XYZ file of C-alpha atoms in Angstrom:
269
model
C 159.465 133.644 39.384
C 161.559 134.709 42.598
C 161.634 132.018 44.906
C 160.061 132.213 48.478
C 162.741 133.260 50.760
C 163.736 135.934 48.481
C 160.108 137.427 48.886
C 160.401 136.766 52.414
C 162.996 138.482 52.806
C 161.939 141.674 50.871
C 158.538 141.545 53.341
C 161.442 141.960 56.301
C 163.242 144.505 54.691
C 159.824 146.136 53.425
C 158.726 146.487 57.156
C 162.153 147.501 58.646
C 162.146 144.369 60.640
C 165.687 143.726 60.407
C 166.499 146.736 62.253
C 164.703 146.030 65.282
C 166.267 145.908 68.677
C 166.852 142.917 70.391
C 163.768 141.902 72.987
C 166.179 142.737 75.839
C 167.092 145.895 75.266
C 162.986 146.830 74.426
C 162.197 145.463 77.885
C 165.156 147.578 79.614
C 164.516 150.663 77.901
C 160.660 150.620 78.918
C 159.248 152.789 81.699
C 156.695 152.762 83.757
C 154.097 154.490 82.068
C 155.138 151.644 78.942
C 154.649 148.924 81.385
C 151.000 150.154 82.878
C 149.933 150.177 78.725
C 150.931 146.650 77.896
C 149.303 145.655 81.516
C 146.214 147.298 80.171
C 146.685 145.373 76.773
C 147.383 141.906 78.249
C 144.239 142.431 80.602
C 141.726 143.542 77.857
C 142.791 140.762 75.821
C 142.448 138.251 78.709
C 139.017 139.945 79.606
C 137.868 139.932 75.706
C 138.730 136.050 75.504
C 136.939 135.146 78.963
C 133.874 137.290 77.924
C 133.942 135.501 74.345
C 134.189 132.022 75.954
C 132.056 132.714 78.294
C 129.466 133.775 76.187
C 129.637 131.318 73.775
C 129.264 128.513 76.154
C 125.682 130.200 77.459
C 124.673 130.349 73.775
C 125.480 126.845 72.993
C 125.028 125.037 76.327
C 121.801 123.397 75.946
C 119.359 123.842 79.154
C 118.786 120.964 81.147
C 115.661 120.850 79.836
C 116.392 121.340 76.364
C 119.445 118.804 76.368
C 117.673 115.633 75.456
C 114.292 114.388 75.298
C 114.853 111.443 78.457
C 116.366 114.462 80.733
C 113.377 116.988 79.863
C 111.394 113.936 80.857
C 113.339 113.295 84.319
C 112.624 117.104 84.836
C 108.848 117.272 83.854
C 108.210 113.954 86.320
C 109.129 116.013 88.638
C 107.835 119.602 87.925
C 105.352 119.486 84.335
C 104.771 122.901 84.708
C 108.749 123.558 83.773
C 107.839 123.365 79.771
C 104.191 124.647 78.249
C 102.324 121.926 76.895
C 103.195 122.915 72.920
C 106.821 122.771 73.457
C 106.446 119.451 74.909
C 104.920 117.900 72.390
C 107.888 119.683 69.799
C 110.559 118.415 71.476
C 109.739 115.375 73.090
C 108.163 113.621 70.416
C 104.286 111.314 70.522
C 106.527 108.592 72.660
C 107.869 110.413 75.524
C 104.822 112.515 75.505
C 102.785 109.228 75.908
C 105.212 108.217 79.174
C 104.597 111.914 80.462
C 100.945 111.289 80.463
C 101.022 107.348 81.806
C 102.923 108.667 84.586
C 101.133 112.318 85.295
C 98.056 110.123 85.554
C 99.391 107.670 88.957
C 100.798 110.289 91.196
C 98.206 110.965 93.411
C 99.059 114.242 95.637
C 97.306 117.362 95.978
C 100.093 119.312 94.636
C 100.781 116.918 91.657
C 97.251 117.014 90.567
C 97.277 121.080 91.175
C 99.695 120.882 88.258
C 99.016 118.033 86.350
C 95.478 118.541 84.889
C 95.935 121.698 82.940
C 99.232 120.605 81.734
C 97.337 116.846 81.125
C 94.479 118.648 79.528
C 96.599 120.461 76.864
C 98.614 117.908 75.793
C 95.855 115.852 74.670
C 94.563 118.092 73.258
C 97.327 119.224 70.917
C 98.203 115.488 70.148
C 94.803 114.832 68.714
C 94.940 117.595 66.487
C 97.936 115.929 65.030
C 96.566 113.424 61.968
C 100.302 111.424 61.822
C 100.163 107.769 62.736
C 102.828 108.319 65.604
C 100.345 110.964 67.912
C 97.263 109.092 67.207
C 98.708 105.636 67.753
C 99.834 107.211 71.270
C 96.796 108.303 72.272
C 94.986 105.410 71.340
C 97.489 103.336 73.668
C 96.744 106.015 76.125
C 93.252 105.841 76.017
C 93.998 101.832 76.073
C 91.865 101.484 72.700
C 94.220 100.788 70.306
C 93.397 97.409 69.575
C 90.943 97.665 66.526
C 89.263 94.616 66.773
C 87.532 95.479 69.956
C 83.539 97.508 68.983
C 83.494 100.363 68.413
C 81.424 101.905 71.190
C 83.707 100.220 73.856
C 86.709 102.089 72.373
C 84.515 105.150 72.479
C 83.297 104.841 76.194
C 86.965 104.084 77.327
C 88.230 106.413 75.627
C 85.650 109.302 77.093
C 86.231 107.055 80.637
C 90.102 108.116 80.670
C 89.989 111.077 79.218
C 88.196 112.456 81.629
C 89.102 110.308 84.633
C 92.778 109.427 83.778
C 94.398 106.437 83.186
C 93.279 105.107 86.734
C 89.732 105.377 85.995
C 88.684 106.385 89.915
C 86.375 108.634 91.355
C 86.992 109.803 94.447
C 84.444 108.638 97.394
C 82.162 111.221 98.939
C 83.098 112.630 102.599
C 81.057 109.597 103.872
C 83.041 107.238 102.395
C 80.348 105.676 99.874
C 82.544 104.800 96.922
C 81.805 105.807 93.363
C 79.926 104.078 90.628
C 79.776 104.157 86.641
C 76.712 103.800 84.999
C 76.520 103.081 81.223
C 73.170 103.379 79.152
C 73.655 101.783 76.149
C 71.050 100.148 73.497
C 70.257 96.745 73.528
C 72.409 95.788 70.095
C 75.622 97.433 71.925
C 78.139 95.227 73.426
C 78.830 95.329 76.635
C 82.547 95.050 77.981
C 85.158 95.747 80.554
C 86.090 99.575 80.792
C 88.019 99.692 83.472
C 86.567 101.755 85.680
C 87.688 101.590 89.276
C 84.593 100.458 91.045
C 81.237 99.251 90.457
C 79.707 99.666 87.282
C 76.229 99.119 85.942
C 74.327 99.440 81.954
C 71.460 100.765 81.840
C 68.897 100.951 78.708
C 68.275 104.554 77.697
C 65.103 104.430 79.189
C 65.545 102.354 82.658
C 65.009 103.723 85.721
C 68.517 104.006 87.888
C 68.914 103.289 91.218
C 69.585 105.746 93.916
C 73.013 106.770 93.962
C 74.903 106.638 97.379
C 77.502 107.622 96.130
C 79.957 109.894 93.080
C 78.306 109.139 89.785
C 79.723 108.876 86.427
C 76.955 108.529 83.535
C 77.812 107.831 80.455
C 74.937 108.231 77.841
C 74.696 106.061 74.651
C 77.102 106.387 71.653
C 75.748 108.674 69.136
C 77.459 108.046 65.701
C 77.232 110.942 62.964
C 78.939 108.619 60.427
C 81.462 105.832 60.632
C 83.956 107.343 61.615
C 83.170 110.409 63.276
C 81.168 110.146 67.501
C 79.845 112.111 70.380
C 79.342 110.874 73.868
C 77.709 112.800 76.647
C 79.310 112.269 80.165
C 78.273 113.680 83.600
C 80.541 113.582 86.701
C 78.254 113.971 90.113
C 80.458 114.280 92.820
C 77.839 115.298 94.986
C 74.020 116.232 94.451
C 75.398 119.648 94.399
C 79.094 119.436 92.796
C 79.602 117.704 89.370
C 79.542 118.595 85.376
C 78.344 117.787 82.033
C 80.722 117.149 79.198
C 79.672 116.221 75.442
C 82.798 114.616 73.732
C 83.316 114.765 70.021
C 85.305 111.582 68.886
C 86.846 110.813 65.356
C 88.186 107.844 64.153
C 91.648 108.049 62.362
C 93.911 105.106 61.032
C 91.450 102.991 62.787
C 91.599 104.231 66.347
C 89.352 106.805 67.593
C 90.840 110.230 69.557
C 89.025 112.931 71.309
C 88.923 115.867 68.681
C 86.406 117.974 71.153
C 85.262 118.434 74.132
C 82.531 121.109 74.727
C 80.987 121.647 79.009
C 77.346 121.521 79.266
C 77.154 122.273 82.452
C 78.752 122.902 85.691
C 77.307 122.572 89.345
């Protein structure tokens, strides 16, 4: 078997290496039109590496964004329209999705809220129609039902209460200042409990007559159960005699906690 510096040495003599002139004598026997072609070469190549590097990096630089799910959270705080709602969900995960909404819900200015509610809206929605323990867990901290011991119909009504009020559970006062007032008709067997609602709130049996309001009204009509584990709740938002809605709520009770599965509008004024 020849040995390796024999072979190299046939590749040299193969390819007429050994007869090449000297560097020095190459660079003094070029002219100019030789110089302007190896200024061309060295600047393509120099061009084709910065345009490969620089393309590379825009492939594989992750957008601010994208990079990781607590920046794409600093960014949303400050603009949730920056992502649609599904690609939230995807990338952040049920947990950072869950701080998204606690904090959506407290900022209070016109231009937040602008945003907010579709974005709010959405995302609930597309974590309840996720069955896994992590989404439904969330919501039910979100909705501030998740502890399973509590009746069922006061899950239900909080849950209905925040989902369609927010976390803060307020109604804003009318132009005359009167503030706003919840009013809960429940049967006589149901228990009666605290659900947070940011003012005054009174139960009412299905059938007793209410006072006059003064003020926004939020009615909440009693829990109708289908089966065990599946609800609907009808709630009406007056803002004014002239300005509220109707919304029926279809609830379903998964791993123990119940989650808003539906929501259909009865009516709008």
């Amino acid at each position: 078997m020849p040995e390796p510096q024999n072979l190299f040495q046939q590749l040299l003599d193969w390819l007429n290496l050994n007869n090449m002139p000297p560097p020095g004598q190459i660079l003094a026997s070029m002219d100019l039109v030789a110089w302007t072609l190896v200024g061309l070469l060295v600047g393509a190549v120099v061009l084709g590496v910065f345009l490969s590097v620089s393309t590379r990096r825009s492939f594989l630089r992750p957008d601010d964004l994208e990079a990781t799910p607590e920046v794409t959270l600093a960014r949303l705080k400050q603009d949730p329209t920056q992502l649609p709602p599904l690609s939230i969900v995807s990338r952040m995960g049920a947990e950072a999705t869950l701080e998204l909404l606690e904090f959506g819900d407290q900022v209070q200015s016109r231009e937040w809220r602008y945003k907010w509610s579709p974005v709010r809206e959405e995302l609930l929605r597309l974590m309840a129609q996720q069955n896994a323990f992590g989404p439904t867990y969330a919501l039910a901290r979100y909705y501030r039902s998740e502890d399973t011991h509590e009746p069922d119909t006061i899950r239900i009504r909080r849950t209905a209460l925040i989902h369609k009020l927010g976390l803060l559970r307020y109604l804003e006062p009318d132009v005359a200042g009167n503030p706003a007032q919840l009013r809960v008709r429940s049967h006589p067997a149901d228990v009666q409990g605290d659900l947070g609602f940011n003012g005054e709130t009174l139960w009412l049996l299905p059938e007793e007559p209410a006072p006059r309001p003064a003020g926004p009204i939020v009615e909440m009509e009693p829990v109708e159960f289908r089966t065990l584990q599946d609800a609907t709740i009808h709630v009406h938002i007056r803002r004014s005699p002239s300005v509220g809605g109707g919304f029926r709520l279809h609830l379903l009770k998964r791993r123990k906690m119940w989650v808003v599965a539906d929501e259909e509008i009865e009516w709008v004024g």
